[in-house]
CSV table of C-alpha atoms in Angstrom, one decimal:
chain,number,residue,atom,x,y,z
A,249,UNK,CA,-11.5,-17.9,9.8
A,250,UNK,CA,-13.9,-17.2,6.9
A,251,UNK,CA,-12.0,-15.0,4.5
A,252,UNK,CA,-14.3,-15.3,1.5
A,253,UNK,CA,-15.6,-12.2,-0.3
A,254,UNK,CA,-18.8,-12.7,-2.3
A,255,UNK,CA,-19.0,-10.9,-5.6
A,256,UNK,CA,-22.3,-9.1,-5.9
A,257,UNK,CA,-21.6,-7.0,-9.0
A,258,UNK,CA,-19.2,-6.9,-11.9
A,259,UNK,CA,-18.7,-3.6,-13.8
A,260,UNK,CA,-16.6,-3.9,-17.0
A,261,UNK,CA,-14.3,-0.9,-17.4
A,262,UNK,CA,-12.0,-1.6,-20.3
A,263,UNK,CA,-11.6,-4.3,-22.8
A,264,UNK,CA,-8.1,-4.0,-24.3
A,265,UNK,CA,-5.6,-5.9,-26.4
A,266,UNK,CA,-3.5,-7.1,-23.4
A,267,UNK,CA,-5.6,-6.4,-20.4
A,268,UNK,CA,-9.3,-6.2,-19.4
A,269,UNK,CA,-10.2,-4.1,-16.4
A,270,UNK,CA,-13.3,-4.6,-14.2
A,271,UNK,CA,-14.6,-3.3,-10.9
A,272,UNK,CA,-16.3,-5.7,-8.6
A,273,UNK,CA,-18.6,-4.9,-5.7
A,274,UNK,CA,-18.0,-7.5,-3.0
A,275,UNK,CA,-19.6,-8.5,0.3
A,276,UNK,CA,-17.0,-8.9,3.0
A,277,UNK,CA,-17.3,-11.7,5.6
A,278,UNK,CA,-18.7,-9.1,8.1
A,279,UNK,CA,-21.5,-8.3,5.6
A,280,UNK,CA,-20.1,-4.9,4.6
A,281,UNK,CA,-19.6,-3.9,0.9
A,282,UNK,CA,-16.3,-3.0,-0.7
A,283,UNK,CA,-15.0,-2.4,-4.2
A,284,UNK,CA,-12.2,-4.3,-5.9
A,285,UNK,CA,-10.4,-3.2,-9.1
A,286,UNK,CA,-9.1,-6.1,-11.1
A,287,UNK,CA,-6.8,-6.3,-14.2
A,288,UNK,CA,-7.3,-9.5,-16.2
A,289,UNK,CA,-4.4,-10.8,-18.2
A,290,UNK,CA,-3.9,-13.9,-20.3
A,291,UNK,CA,-0.8,-15.1,-18.4
A,292,UNK,CA,2.9,-15.3,-19.3
A,293,UNK,CA,6.1,-17.3,-19.2
A,294,UNK,CA,9.6,-16.4,-18.3
A,295,UNK,CA,12.8,-18.3,-18.8
A,296,UNK,CA,16.1,-18.5,-17.0
A,297,UNK,CA,18.3,-19.4,-20.0
A,298,UNK,CA,21.7,-20.5,-18.7
A,299,UNK,CA,24.6,-20.8,-21.2
A,300,UNK,CA,27.3,-23.6,-21.2
A,301,UNK,CA,29.6,-21.0,-19.7
A,302,UNK,CA,27.1,-20.8,-16.7
A,303,UNK,CA,25.9,-17.3,-17.5
A,304,UNK,CA,22.3,-16.1,-17.5
A,305,UNK,CA,20.9,-14.4,-20.6
A,306,UNK,CA,19.2,-11.0,-20.2
A,307,UNK,CA,17.4,-8.9,-22.8
A,308,UNK,CA,17.2,-5.1,-22.7
A,309,UNK,CA,13.9,-3.8,-24.0
A,310,UNK,CA,11.8,-0.7,-23.8
A,311,UNK,CA,9.0,-0.7,-21.2
A,312,UNK,CA,6.3,1.9,-21.7
A,313,UNK,CA,4.8,1.7,-18.2
A,314,UNK,CA,8.1,3.2,-16.8
A,315,UNK,CA,9.2,5.1,-19.9
A,316,UNK,CA,12.7,3.5,-20.1
A,317,UNK,CA,14.4,0.2,-20.9
A,318,UNK,CA,15.0,-2.6,-18.5
A,319,UNK,CA,17.2,-5.7,-18.3
A,320,UNK,CA,15.0,-8.9,-17.9
A,321,UNK,CA,15.1,-12.6,-18.5
A,322,UNK,CA,13.3,-13.6,-21.7
A,323,UNK,CA,9.5,-13.6,-21.2
A,324,UNK,CA,6.2,-13.2,-23.1
A,325,UNK,CA,2.5,-13.5,-22.9
A,326,UNK,CA,0.6,-16.8,-23.5
A,327,UNK,CA,-1.6,-16.9,-26.5
A,328,UNK,CA,-4.4,-19.3,-27.5
A,329,UNK,CA,-1.9,-21.8,-28.9
A,330,UNK,CA,-0.4,-22.2,-25.4
A,331,UNK,CA,-3.5,-23.4,-23.6
A,332,UNK,CA,-2.3,-27.0,-23.4
A,333,UNK,CA,1.2,-26.3,-22.1
A,334,UNK,CA,3.0,-23.0,-21.4
A,335,UNK,CA,6.2,-24.8,-22.2
A,336,UNK,CA,5.4,-24.1,-25.9
A,337,UNK,CA,5.3,-20.4,-25.1
A,338,UNK,CA,8.7,-20.7,-23.3
A,339,UNK,CA,10.3,-22.3,-26.4
A,340,UNK,CA,8.7,-19.7,-28.7
A,341,UNK,CA,9.9,-16.8,-26.6
A,342,UNK,CA,13.4,-18.1,-26.5
A,343,UNK,CA,13.3,-18.4,-30.3
A,344,UNK,CA,11.8,-14.9,-30.8
A,345,UNK,CA,13.9,-13.1,-28.3
A,346,UNK,CA,17.3,-14.8,-28.2
A,347,UNK,CA,17.3,-17.2,-31.2
A,348,UNK,CA,18.2,-20.2,-29.1
A,349,UNK,CA,16.4,-23.6,-28.5
A,350,UNK,CA,16.7,-25.3,-25.1
A,351,UNK,CA,17.5,-29.0,-25.2
A,352,UNK,CA,16.6,-29.1,-21.6
A,353,UNK,CA,13.6,-27.1,-20.3
A,354,UNK,CA,12.3,-27.5,-16.7
A,355,UNK,CA,9.5,-25.8,-14.8
A,356,UNK,CA,10.7,-24.1,-11.6
A,357,UNK,CA,7.6,-22.3,-10.3
A,358,UNK,CA,4.3,-20.7,-11.1
A,359,UNK,CA,3.0,-17.5,-9.5
A,360,UNK,CA,0.7,-14.5,-9.7
A,361,UNK,CA,2.8,-11.4,-10.5
A,362,UNK,CA,0.8,-8.9,-8.6
A,363,UNK,CA,-2.2,-10.7,-7.1
A,364,UNK,CA,-3.4,-7.6,-5.2
A,365,UNK,CA,-4.9,-6.2,-8.4
A,366,UNK,CA,-4.3,-8.7,-11.2
A,367,UNK,CA,-4.8,-12.3,-12.2
A,368,UNK,CA,-1.6,-12.4,-14.4
A,369,UNK,CA,-0.1,-15.9,-13.8
A,370,UNK,CA,3.5,-16.5,-14.8
A,371,UNK,CA,5.3,-19.8,-15.2
A,372,UNK,CA,9.1,-19.7,-14.7
A,373,UNK,CA,11.3,-22.2,-16.6
A,374,UNK,CA,15.0,-23.1,-16.4
A,375,UNK,CA,16.5,-23.6,-19.9
A,376,UNK,CA,19.9,-25.2,-20.5
A,377,UNK,CA,21.8,-27.0,-23.2
A,378,UNK,CA,21.0,-24.1,-25.6
A,379,UNK,CA,21.6,-24.3,-29.4
A,380,UNK,CA,20.9,-21.9,-32.2
A,381,UNK,CA,17.4,-22.3,-33.6
A,382,UNK,CA,16.9,-23.9,-37.0
A,383,UNK,CA,14.3,-21.4,-38.1
A,384,UNK,CA,13.8,-18.0,-36.7
A,385,UNK,CA,10.2,-17.0,-35.7
A,386,UNK,CA,9.2,-13.4,-36.5
A,387,UNK,CA,9.4,-10.9,-33.6
A,388,UNK,CA,6.4,-8.9,-32.4
A,389,UNK,CA,5.9,-5.5,-33.8
A,390,UNK,CA,8.1,-3.2,-31.7
A,391,UNK,CA,10.0,-6.0,-30.1
A,392,UNK,CA,13.3,-4.3,-30.2
A,393,UNK,CA,15.9,-5.7,-27.9
A,394,UNK,CA,19.6,-6.3,-27.1
A,395,UNK,CA,20.9,-9.5,-25.6
A,396,UNK,CA,23.8,-10.3,-23.3
A,397,UNK,CA,24.8,-13.1,-20.8
A,398,UNK,CA,26.0,-12.4,-17.2
A,399,UNK,CA,27.8,-14.3,-14.5
A,400,UNK,CA,26.1,-14.9,-11.1
A,401,UNK,CA,28.5,-12.3,-9.5
A,402,UNK,CA,27.6,-9.7,-12.1
A,403,UNK,CA,23.9,-10.4,-11.6
A,404,UNK,CA,24.1,-10.1,-7.8
A,405,UNK,CA,25.8,-6.7,-8.2
A,406,UNK,CA,23.1,-5.6,-10.7
A,407,UNK,CA,20.3,-6.4,-8.3
A,408,UNK,CA,22.1,-4.6,-5.5
A,409,UNK,CA,22.7,-1.4,-7.5
A,410,UNK,CA,19.3,-1.4,-9.1
A,411,UNK,CA,20.4,-2.1,-12.7
A,412,UNK,CA,18.1,-5.1,-12.5
A,413,UNK,CA,14.7,-3.9,-11.2
A,414,UNK,CA,12.2,-6.4,-12.7
A,415,UNK,CA,10.6,-8.9,-10.3
A,416,UNK,CA,10.9,-12.1,-12.3
A,417,UNK,CA,14.5,-11.3,-13.0
A,418,UNK,CA,15.4,-10.6,-9.3
A,419,UNK,CA,13.7,-13.9,-8.6
A,420,UNK,CA,15.8,-15.7,-11.3
A,421,UNK,CA,19.0,-14.1,-10.0
A,422,UNK,CA,18.4,-15.4,-6.5
A,423,UNK,CA,17.5,-18.9,-7.8
A,424,UNK,CA,20.7,-18.8,-9.9
A,425,UNK,CA,22.7,-17.8,-6.7
A,426,UNK,CA,21.0,-20.8,-4.9
A,427,UNK,CA,22.1,-23.1,-7.8
A,428,UNK,CA,25.7,-21.8,-7.5
A,429,UNK,CA,25.7,-22.3,-3.7
A,430,UNK,CA,24.5,-25.9,-4.1
A,431,UNK,CA,27.2,-26.8,-6.5
B,207,UNK,CA,20.5,0.0,-30.5
B,208,UNK,CA,17.9,2.7,-30.1
B,209,UNK,CA,15.0,1.2,-28.2
B,210,UNK,CA,13.1,4.3,-27.2
B,211,UNK,CA,9.4,4.6,-27.9
B,212,UNK,CA,8.1,8.2,-28.1
B,213,UNK,CA,4.7,8.8,-26.6
B,214,UNK,CA,2.5,10.7,-29.0
B,215,UNK,CA,-0.8,10.5,-27.2
B,216,UNK,CA,-2.2,9.6,-23.8
B,217,UNK,CA,-5.8,8.4,-23.3
B,218,UNK,CA,-7.1,8.2,-19.8
B,219,UNK,CA,-9.3,5.1,-19.4
B,220,UNK,CA,-10.0,4.7,-15.7
B,221,UNK,CA,-9.2,6.7,-12.6
B,222,UNK,CA,-9.7,4.3,-9.7
B,223,UNK,CA,-9.0,4.0,-6.0
B,224,UNK,CA,-5.9,1.7,-6.4
B,225,UNK,CA,-5.1,1.9,-10.1
B,226,UNK,CA,-5.3,4.3,-13.0
B,227,UNK,CA,-5.4,2.9,-16.5
B,228,UNK,CA,-4.3,4.7,-19.6
B,229,UNK,CA,-3.7,3.9,-23.3
B,230,UNK,CA,-0.6,5.4,-24.9
B,231,UNK,CA,0.0,5.8,-28.6
B,232,UNK,CA,3.7,5.4,-29.2
B,233,UNK,CA,6.1,5.8,-32.1
B,234,UNK,CA,8.5,2.9,-32.4
B,235,UNK,CA,12.2,3.4,-33.3
B,236,UNK,CA,11.2,2.3,-36.9
B,237,UNK,CA,8.7,5.2,-37.1
B,238,UNK,CA,5.6,2.9,-36.9
B,239,UNK,CA,2.8,3.5,-34.4
B,240,UNK,CA,1.7,1.1,-31.6
B,241,UNK,CA,-0.6,1.1,-28.6
B,242,UNK,CA,0.5,0.5,-25.0
B,243,UNK,CA,-2.0,-0.3,-22.1
B,244,UNK,CA,-0.6,0.9,-18.8
B,245,UNK,CA,-1.8,0.3,-15.2
B,246,UNK,CA,-0.5,3.0,-12.8
B,247,UNK,CA,-0.1,2.0,-9.2
B,248,UNK,CA,1.3,3.9,-6.2
B,249,UNK,CA,3.8,1.2,-5.3
B,250,UNK,CA,4.1,-1.2,-2.5
B,251,UNK,CA,6.3,-2.9,0.2
B,252,UNK,CA,6.7,-6.5,1.1
B,253,UNK,CA,8.5,-8.0,4.1
B,254,UNK,CA,10.3,-11.2,4.8
B,255,UNK,CA,9.6,-11.4,8.6
B,256,UNK,CA,11.9,-14.1,10.1
B,257,UNK,CA,11.2,-15.2,13.7
B,258,UNK,CA,13.8,-16.1,16.3
B,259,UNK,CA,13.0,-19.8,15.5
B,260,UNK,CA,14.2,-19.1,12.0
B,261,UNK,CA,10.7,-19.3,10.4
B,262,UNK,CA,9.2,-17.0,7.8
B,263,UNK,CA,5.7,-15.5,8.6
B,264,UNK,CA,3.0,-15.9,6.0
B,265,UNK,CA,-0.5,-14.4,6.0
B,266,UNK,CA,-3.5,-16.0,4.3
B,267,UNK,CA,-5.9,-13.5,2.8
B,268,UNK,CA,-8.6,-13.3,0.2
B,269,UNK,CA,-7.5,-12.1,-3.3
B,270,UNK,CA,-10.4,-10.9,-5.4
B,271,UNK,CA,-8.5,-11.1,-8.8
B,272,UNK,CA,-8.3,-14.9,-8.5
B,273,UNK,CA,-11.4,-15.4,-6.3
B,274,UNK,CA,-9.6,-17.4,-3.5
B,275,UNK,CA,-7.2,-16.9,-0.7
B,276,UNK,CA,-3.4,-17.1,-1.0
B,277,UNK,CA,-0.4,-17.5,1.3
B,278,UNK,CA,1.9,-14.4,1.1
B,279,UNK,CA,4.5,-12.5,3.0
B,280,UNK,CA,3.1,-9.4,4.7
B,281,UNK,CA,2.8,-6.5,2.1
B,282,UNK,CA,0.9,-3.4,1.4
B,283,UNK,CA,0.5,-0.3,-0.7
B,284,UNK,CA,2.4,2.9,-0.2
B,285,UNK,CA,0.4,5.9,0.7
B,286,UNK,CA,1.2,9.6,0.8
B,287,UNK,CA,2.9,9.4,4.2
B,288,UNK,CA,5.5,7.0,2.8
B,289,UNK,CA,6.9,9.3,0.2
B,290,UNK,CA,10.1,9.9,2.1
B,291,UNK,CA,10.9,6.3,2.9
B,292,UNK,CA,9.0,3.0,2.1
B,293,UNK,CA,10.5,1.6,5.3
B,294,UNK,CA,7.7,3.4,7.2
B,295,UNK,CA,5.2,1.4,5.1
B,296,UNK,CA,7.0,-1.8,5.9
B,297,UNK,CA,6.9,-1.2,9.6
B,298,UNK,CA,3.2,-0.2,9.4
B,299,UNK,CA,2.2,-3.3,7.4
B,300,UNK,CA,4.0,-5.5,9.9
B,301,UNK,CA,2.0,-3.9,12.7
B,302,UNK,CA,-1.3,-4.0,10.8
B,303,UNK,CA,-1.0,-7.6,9.5
B,304,UNK,CA,1.1,-9.5,12.1
B,305,UNK,CA,1.2,-7.2,15.2
B,306,UNK,CA,5.0,-7.3,15.3
B,307,UNK,CA,7.7,-4.6,15.3
B,308,UNK,CA,11.1,-5.4,13.7
B,309,UNK,CA,14.1,-4.2,15.7
B,310,UNK,CA,16.1,-4.9,12.5
B,311,UNK,CA,14.8,-3.9,9.1
B,312,UNK,CA,17.0,-4.2,6.0
B,313,UNK,CA,16.2,-3.4,2.3
B,314,UNK,CA,16.9,-6.5,0.1
B,315,UNK,CA,15.7,-5.3,-3.4
B,316,UNK,CA,13.3,-3.1,-5.3
B,317,UNK,CA,11.5,-4.2,-8.5
B,318,UNK,CA,8.6,-3.6,-10.8
B,319,UNK,CA,6.1,-6.4,-10.2
B,320,UNK,CA,4.8,-6.7,-13.8
B,321,UNK,CA,6.6,-4.1,-15.9
B,322,UNK,CA,5.0,-5.3,-19.2
B,323,UNK,CA,1.8,-3.5,-18.3
B,324,UNK,CA,2.2,-1.8,-14.9
B,325,UNK,CA,4.5,0.7,-13.1
B,326,UNK,CA,3.9,-0.9,-9.7
B,327,UNK,CA,7.2,-0.8,-7.9
B,328,UNK,CA,7.8,-2.9,-4.8
B,329,UNK,CA,10.5,-2.7,-2.2
B,330,UNK,CA,11.3,-6.0,-0.4
B,331,UNK,CA,12.6,-5.9,3.2
B,332,UNK,CA,14.1,-8.4,5.6
B,333,UNK,CA,12.7,-8.0,9.2
B,334,UNK,CA,14.2,-9.8,12.2
B,335,UNK,CA,14.4,-9.4,15.9
B,336,UNK,CA,10.6,-9.2,16.1
B,337,UNK,CA,8.7,-8.1,19.2
B,338,UNK,CA,5.0,-7.5,19.9
B,339,UNK,CA,3.9,-4.0,18.9
B,340,UNK,CA,3.1,-1.6,21.7
B,341,UNK,CA,0.0,-0.1,20.1
B,342,UNK,CA,-1.9,-1.9,17.3
B,343,UNK,CA,-2.8,0.1,14.2
B,344,UNK,CA,-6.3,-0.4,12.8
B,345,UNK,CA,-6.6,-2.8,9.9
B,346,UNK,CA,-7.9,-1.8,6.5
B,347,UNK,CA,-11.6,-2.5,5.8
B,348,UNK,CA,-11.9,-6.1,4.7
B,349,UNK,CA,-8.3,-6.9,5.7
B,350,UNK,CA,-9.2,-10.4,7.1
B,351,UNK,CA,-6.2,-12.7,7.5
B,352,UNK,CA,-4.7,-15.6,9.3
B,353,UNK,CA,-1.0,-15.8,10.3
B,354,UNK,CA,1.5,-18.7,10.6
B,355,UNK,CA,5.3,-19.2,10.5
B,356,UNK,CA,7.0,-21.8,8.3
B,357,UNK,CA,10.4,-23.4,8.2
B,358,UNK,CA,12.6,-23.2,5.0
B,359,UNK,CA,11.9,-26.9,4.3
B,360,UNK,CA,8.1,-26.4,4.6
B,361,UNK,CA,8.3,-23.3,2.3
B,362,UNK,CA,10.3,-25.1,-0.4
B,363,UNK,CA,7.7,-27.8,-0.5
B,364,UNK,CA,4.9,-25.3,-0.6
B,365,UNK,CA,6.4,-23.5,-3.7
B,366,UNK,CA,6.9,-26.9,-5.4
B,367,UNK,CA,3.3,-28.1,-4.8
B,368,UNK,CA,1.7,-24.7,-5.7
B,369,UNK,CA,0.5,-23.9,-2.2
B,370,UNK,CA,2.6,-20.7,-2.5
B,371,UNK,CA,1.8,-19.0,-5.8
B,372,UNK,CA,2.5,-15.4,-5.2
B,373,UNK,CA,5.5,-13.9,-6.9
B,374,UNK,CA,7.0,-11.9,-4.1
B,375,UNK,CA,6.5,-14.9,-1.7
B,376,UNK,CA,8.3,-17.3,-4.1
B,377,UNK,CA,11.1,-14.7,-4.3
B,378,UNK,CA,11.3,-14.5,-0.5
B,379,UNK,CA,11.4,-18.3,-0.2
B,380,UNK,CA,14.3,-18.5,-2.6
B,381,UNK,CA,16.1,-15.8,-0.7
B,382,UNK,CA,15.4,-17.6,2.5
B,383,UNK,CA,16.8,-20.8,1.0
B,384,UNK,CA,19.9,-18.8,0.0
B,385,UNK,CA,20.3,-17.5,3.5
B,386,UNK,CA,20.1,-21.0,4.9
B,387,UNK,CA,22.7,-22.3,2.4
B,388,UNK,CA,25.1,-19.5,3.3
B,389,UNK,CA,25.0,-20.3,7.0
């Protein structure tokens, strides 16, 4: 089946610091016109950081879109320096957010966070064999957070009771449960 | 630690069909000002539909934000009718997209897809005991898709090789692997 939509017009709506928004006019396979609203984003990394005690590290931070704080695995946006390899961004975010360096870092998966309206692509890593960083990178302005490590049983409960309600973190918890089952 | 950011101004940027965009001026806990770009979205549901042959159903559809098609679990936006219970949206999407009705439908988790810039909240369901629908609901304009079911081994390979690159679908595959390990 031909699924392709041809873009016949782009209208720029907003050129922001983190996102750009555009409205496309597309021609559907049946020849009809439709509109598509698209949020462009530079991409991001997220990291399942597992301690030697087999706990996963979460950070609590304020999230403006929902007006409250959330518990999430460490994550951050890519910047120009990361073009070659998002691994660098993963190492930088672990330093900035939890002040640890991973002696082992492994790519688990890459995915679009919300492909219905956005091109944000996230790469998820597993980080183990963690040690304190030798030099601390500065945190972003307003990057206030608290840090704690949780067992797989605690994490499962926190997904079930809604204490964890961030997509990449739910995903990481299920992967962590899978790792525990395979042992 | 006080993490709260106080909103001191809202600037509406775009009022669209699927998304609204605003720019907030916030006061950080240290008293400094910062800007937050926020994409408002009505929320969505996604469904892990598992056949009696223990395969997971994926749909291939065009995704404008990345200009190509993706393989995803059935999903769709909430509308006003779903206010009471997103379960109704899950059942409707299964009808619209794969023409099946679940005799068993179970909530697995709820999460924000990309909480750094958006308030889109998604509820993920497990649907089993599937049967052909008695009356087919009309599809959305431009909702062209192809449908196929995959085994857990096929799905694992497709995440690893990047054929599956949609967040909720990676999440569903890992949950499906967990279910297989627990059996």
